[in-house]
Amino acid sequence: MTDTTRIRPTFMPSPSAQPILAESASDGAFATTLAKGLVVLEAFEGGGLLGNMEISVRTGIPRPTVARLTHTLAELGYLNYDARIAKYAVGARALRMLHPLLAGMPFRQLARPLMQDLAYSVRGTVSIGLLDGPSMVYVETARSGDVGPHTPDIGMPIPVVRTAMGRAAASILPEAEAARLERQLEAADGAMWASYRDLFHDGLRQCAERQFCTCFGEYLPAIHAIAAPLFRLRDRAFAINCGIPAFRLQPGQLENEIGPRVRALAESIRALVVHPEPAAPRERPAKTNTR
């Protein structure tokens, strides 16, 4: 595995719009223009400013169509246009799309003090993530002071296959959903899936055996992480992780000390949630080398 196969920690590019739109071409109820507009908004996942050509390259949508969509989104307030450099940034109105989702997760406010206590104790970050296809999306986070090169933030996506949080969330999926997720992971990035598939399956087995799994620099070399499945709530899978700069850890500390603490934190948060779905990871078959 080379550094060129690593993705940037702050941007998870969405799949090209063209395959998605082609699959739905025969669906008379599918609003193609709306879909393209949403794909344009997703092109800003990494933040910053983008011009129409950059958006076109990221999404696969032709530039003239992008120009019409960005103009419309700017008129509605979802994008802001900087005429000096002919680039767009996400507008304040886009925050309204996030609030209804977060408002349906009141456990976040209850969990945060517990998360903050652990973050200060281990001098790292503690975050809750929601499974969204091949990505985990942060929905709550707490951190101590200097936490190294990766600072989680609400709404930030990270890859499922390369992270402890993603593996922990995947471990509590029903069998049919788990199989569908693995197909999505392979379709989203075949090279990444081939490189990390065995580690992904190892994470699932770890969760089945001890209710947490480890990740030693597989997403960011300077950060080691541990995660526990949290629960399924309204058919959505959540997990909680703890990331610590590698230089702060002693050998075996992540598995033997911090892992049980993260598992206990997950149990405490589950006790705060009314009737979550079962979070027990399913048993996994013995490891087979399919390469």
Coordinates of C-alpha atoms in Angstrom, one line a residue:
M1 CA 0.0 0.0 0.0
T2 CA 1.4 3.4 -0.9
D3 CA 0.6 6.9 0.2
T4 CA -1.1 7.6 -3.1
T5 CA -3.9 5.2 -2.1
R6 CA -4.7 7.3 1.0
I7 CA -7.6 9.7 0.8
R8 CA -7.5 13.1 2.4
P9 CA -9.0 13.0 5.9
T10 CA -11.2 16.1 5.4
F11 CA -12.8 15.2 2.1
M12 CA -14.7 12.1 1.0
P13 CA -15.5 12.6 -2.7
S14 CA -19.0 11.6 -3.6
P15 CA -19.4 9.1 -6.4
S16 CA -19.8 10.6 -9.9
A17 CA -23.3 11.7 -10.5
Q18 CA -23.4 10.1 -14.0
P19 CA -23.8 6.4 -12.9
I20 CA -26.4 7.4 -10.3
L21 CA -28.4 9.4 -12.8
A22 CA -28.1 6.7 -15.4
E23 CA -29.4 4.1 -13.0
S24 CA -32.5 6.2 -12.4
A25 CA -33.1 7.2 -16.0
S26 CA -36.1 4.9 -16.4
D27 CA -37.7 6.0 -13.1
G28 CA -40.4 8.4 -13.9
A29 CA -40.7 9.5 -10.3
F30 CA -37.0 10.5 -10.1
A31 CA -36.4 14.2 -10.1
T32 CA -33.2 14.4 -12.1
T33 CA -32.6 18.2 -11.7
L34 CA -33.2 18.0 -7.9
A35 CA -30.7 15.1 -7.7
K36 CA -28.1 17.0 -9.6
G37 CA -28.5 20.0 -7.4
L38 CA -28.0 17.9 -4.3
V39 CA -24.9 16.3 -5.8
V40 CA -23.5 19.8 -6.4
L41 CA -24.0 20.6 -2.8
E42 CA -22.2 17.4 -1.8
A43 CA -19.2 18.5 -3.8
F44 CA -18.5 21.0 -1.0
E45 CA -17.9 18.2 1.6
G46 CA -14.4 19.4 2.2
G47 CA -15.4 23.0 2.6
G48 CA -13.6 25.9 0.9
L49 CA -14.4 27.6 -2.4
L50 CA -15.2 25.9 -5.7
G51 CA -15.7 27.2 -9.2
N52 CA -18.1 25.7 -11.7
M53 CA -15.3 23.7 -13.5
E54 CA -14.1 22.2 -10.2
I55 CA -17.6 21.2 -9.3
S56 CA -18.1 19.6 -12.7
V57 CA -14.9 17.6 -12.4
R58 CA -15.9 16.4 -8.9
T59 CA -19.4 15.4 -9.8
G60 CA -19.2 14.4 -13.5
I61 CA -22.1 16.9 -14.3
P62 CA -21.4 19.0 -17.4
R63 CA -20.2 22.5 -16.7
P64 CA -23.2 24.3 -18.3
T65 CA -25.6 22.4 -16.1
V66 CA -23.4 23.0 -13.1
A67 CA -23.5 26.8 -13.9
R68 CA -27.3 26.8 -13.9
L69 CA -27.5 24.8 -10.7
T70 CA -25.0 26.9 -8.8
H71 CA -26.7 30.1 -9.8
T72 CA -30.1 28.7 -8.6
L73 CA -28.6 27.5 -5.3
A74 CA -27.0 30.9 -4.8
E75 CA -30.3 32.6 -5.4
L76 CA -31.9 30.4 -2.8
G77 CA -29.1 31.0 -0.3
Y78 CA -27.6 27.5 -0.2
L79 CA -24.5 28.8 -1.9
N80 CA -22.6 32.1 -1.6
Y81 CA -21.0 33.5 -4.8
D82 CA -17.7 35.5 -4.7
A83 CA -17.6 37.5 -7.9
R84 CA -14.0 38.5 -7.4
I85 CA -12.8 35.0 -7.9
A86 CA -15.8 33.4 -9.6
K87 CA -16.2 30.7 -6.9
Y88 CA -18.9 29.5 -4.6
A89 CA -19.0 28.5 -0.9
V90 CA -21.8 26.8 1.1
G91 CA -24.3 29.3 2.3
A92 CA -25.9 29.6 5.8
R93 CA -29.2 28.2 4.6
A94 CA -27.6 24.8 4.1
L95 CA -27.3 24.6 7.9
R96 CA -31.1 24.3 8.0
M97 CA -30.8 20.9 6.3
L98 CA -28.6 19.6 9.1
H99 CA -30.7 20.7 12.0
P100 CA -33.7 18.4 11.5
L101 CA -31.4 15.4 11.5
L102 CA -29.5 16.4 14.6
A103 CA -32.7 17.3 16.4
G104 CA -33.8 13.7 16.0
M105 CA -30.7 12.6 18.1
P106 CA -31.3 14.1 21.5
F107 CA -29.0 11.5 23.1
R108 CA -26.1 13.6 21.8
Q109 CA -26.6 16.3 24.5
L110 CA -26.9 13.6 27.2
A111 CA -23.8 11.8 26.0
R112 CA -21.5 14.8 25.5
P113 CA -20.4 15.3 29.2
L114 CA -19.5 11.6 29.4
M115 CA -17.6 11.8 26.2
Q116 CA -15.8 15.0 27.3
D117 CA -14.6 13.3 30.5
L118 CA -13.0 10.5 28.6
A119 CA -11.5 12.8 26.0
Y120 CA -9.8 14.9 28.8
S121 CA -8.7 11.7 30.5
V122 CA -6.9 10.1 27.5
R123 CA -5.9 13.4 25.9
G124 CA -7.7 12.6 22.6
T125 CA -11.0 12.8 20.9
V126 CA -14.3 10.9 21.5
S127 CA -16.9 11.0 18.8
I128 CA -20.2 9.5 17.8
G129 CA -20.8 8.6 14.1
L130 CA -23.7 7.6 12.0
L131 CA -23.3 5.0 9.2
D132 CA -24.1 6.5 5.7
G133 CA -23.2 4.1 3.0
P134 CA -19.4 3.9 2.6
S135 CA -18.9 6.7 5.1
M136 CA -19.3 7.4 8.8
V137 CA -20.6 10.9 9.5
Y138 CA -19.7 12.6 12.8
V139 CA -22.8 13.7 14.7
E140 CA -21.2 14.6 18.1
T141 CA -17.6 15.0 19.2
A142 CA -15.6 16.0 22.3
R143 CA -11.9 16.6 22.5
S144 CA -9.0 17.6 24.7
G145 CA -6.5 20.2 23.7
D146 CA -3.9 19.2 21.1
V147 CA -5.2 16.1 19.4
G148 CA -2.9 16.0 16.4
P149 CA -3.6 16.1 12.7
H150 CA -7.2 15.1 12.7
T151 CA -9.9 17.2 14.4
P152 CA -13.3 15.6 14.1
D153 CA -16.2 18.0 13.5
I154 CA -20.0 17.4 13.2
G155 CA -20.9 16.6 9.6
M156 CA -17.4 15.4 8.6
P157 CA -17.3 12.1 6.8
I158 CA -14.7 9.4 7.2
P159 CA -14.4 6.1 5.4
V160 CA -16.1 3.0 6.8
V161 CA -13.6 0.4 5.6
R162 CA -10.5 2.1 7.1
T163 CA -11.7 3.2 10.5
A164 CA -12.6 1.6 13.8
M165 CA -15.8 3.6 13.9
G166 CA -16.9 2.3 10.6
R167 CA -16.2 -1.3 11.4
A168 CA -18.0 -1.0 14.8
A169 CA -21.1 0.4 13.1
A170 CA -21.0 -2.3 10.4
S171 CA -20.8 -5.0 13.1
I172 CA -24.4 -4.4 14.2
L173 CA -26.1 -4.5 10.8
P174 CA -28.5 -7.3 10.0
E175 CA -27.1 -9.8 7.6
A176 CA -28.8 -8.5 4.5
E177 CA -27.7 -4.9 5.2
A178 CA -24.2 -6.0 6.0
A179 CA -23.9 -7.7 2.6
R180 CA -25.3 -4.7 0.9
L181 CA -22.8 -2.4 2.7
E182 CA -19.9 -4.6 1.5
R183 CA -21.1 -4.3 -2.1
Q184 CA -21.2 -0.5 -1.6
L185 CA -17.7 -0.4 -0.2
E186 CA -16.3 -2.3 -3.1
A187 CA -18.2 -0.2 -5.7
A188 CA -17.2 3.1 -4.1
D189 CA -13.5 2.3 -4.1
G190 CA -12.4 -1.1 -5.3
A191 CA -8.7 -0.6 -4.6
M192 CA -9.4 0.6 -1.1
W193 CA -11.7 -2.4 -0.4
A194 CA -9.1 -4.9 -1.7
S195 CA -6.4 -3.3 0.5
Y196 CA -8.5 -3.1 3.7
R197 CA -11.0 -5.9 3.3
D198 CA -9.3 -8.3 5.7
L199 CA -8.7 -5.6 8.3
F200 CA -12.4 -4.6 8.0
H201 CA -13.5 -8.2 8.6
D202 CA -11.0 -8.4 11.5
G203 CA -12.7 -5.4 13.1
L204 CA -16.1 -7.1 12.8
R205 CA -14.7 -10.1 14.5
Q206 CA -13.2 -8.0 17.3
C207 CA -16.6 -6.4 17.9
A208 CA -18.3 -9.8 18.1
E209 CA -15.7 -11.0 20.6
R210 CA -15.2 -8.0 22.9
Q211 CA -17.6 -5.3 21.8
F212 CA -14.9 -3.0 20.5
C213 CA -12.3 -2.9 17.7
T214 CA -8.9 -1.2 17.1
C215 CA -7.4 0.7 14.2
F216 CA -3.6 1.4 14.3
G217 CA -3.0 4.3 11.9
E218 CA -4.9 2.8 9.0
Y219 CA -6.8 6.0 8.3
L220 CA -4.2 8.5 9.6
P221 CA -0.7 7.1 10.5
A222 CA -0.3 9.5 13.5
I223 CA -3.7 8.5 15.1
H224 CA -4.6 5.2 16.7
A225 CA -8.3 4.6 17.4
I226 CA -10.7 2.3 19.1
A227 CA -14.4 2.1 18.6
A228 CA -17.5 0.3 20.0
P229 CA -20.9 -0.2 18.4
L230 CA -23.5 2.0 20.0
F231 CA -27.0 1.1 18.8
R232 CA -29.4 1.0 15.9
L233 CA -32.0 3.8 16.2
R234 CA -34.8 4.0 13.6
D235 CA -32.7 1.6 11.3
R236 CA -29.7 3.8 11.6
A237 CA -26.4 2.4 13.0
F238 CA -24.3 4.5 15.4
A239 CA -20.8 3.8 16.8
I240 CA -18.6 5.7 19.2
N241 CA -14.8 6.0 18.9
C242 CA -11.8 7.4 20.7
G243 CA -8.8 8.6 18.7
I244 CA -5.4 9.3 20.4
P245 CA -2.1 10.5 18.9
A246 CA 0.1 7.4 18.6
F247 CA 3.0 8.9 20.5
R248 CA 0.9 9.2 23.7
L249 CA 0.1 5.5 23.8
Q250 CA 2.1 2.8 25.5
P251 CA 2.2 -0.7 24.0
G252 CA -1.1 -2.6 24.7
Q253 CA -2.7 0.5 26.2
L254 CA -5.3 0.9 23.5
E255 CA -6.6 -2.6 23.7
N256 CA -6.2 -3.3 27.4
E257 CA -7.1 0.0 29.0
I258 CA -8.9 2.4 26.6
G259 CA -10.9 -0.3 24.8
P260 CA -12.8 -1.4 27.9
R261 CA -13.4 2.3 28.8
V262 CA -14.9 3.0 25.4
R263 CA -17.1 -0.1 25.7
A264 CA -18.3 1.0 29.2
L265 CA -19.0 4.5 27.8
A266 CA -21.1 2.9 25.0
E267 CA -23.1 1.0 27.6
S268 CA -23.7 4.2 29.6
I269 CA -24.9 6.1 26.6
R270 CA -27.2 3.2 25.6
A271 CA -28.8 3.4 29.1
L272 CA -29.7 7.0 28.3
V273 CA -31.6 6.1 25.1
V274 CA -35.2 5.0 25.1
H275 CA -35.7 1.6 23.5
P276 CA -32.7 1.5 21.1
E277 CA -32.5 -1.5 18.9
P278 CA -30.1 -4.3 20.0
A279 CA -26.4 -3.4 19.6
A280 CA -24.9 -6.9 20.0
P281 CA -22.5 -7.5 17.1
R282 CA -23.3 -10.6 15.1
E283 CA -20.9 -13.6 15.0
R284 CA -18.7 -13.6 12.0
P285 CA -17.4 -16.6 10.0
A286 CA -13.7 -17.6 10.4
K287 CA -11.3 -15.5 8.4
T288 CA -10.8 -16.6 4.8
N289 CA -8.2 -15.1 2.5
T290 CA -10.0 -14.2 -0.7
R291 CA -7.3 -12.3 -2.4

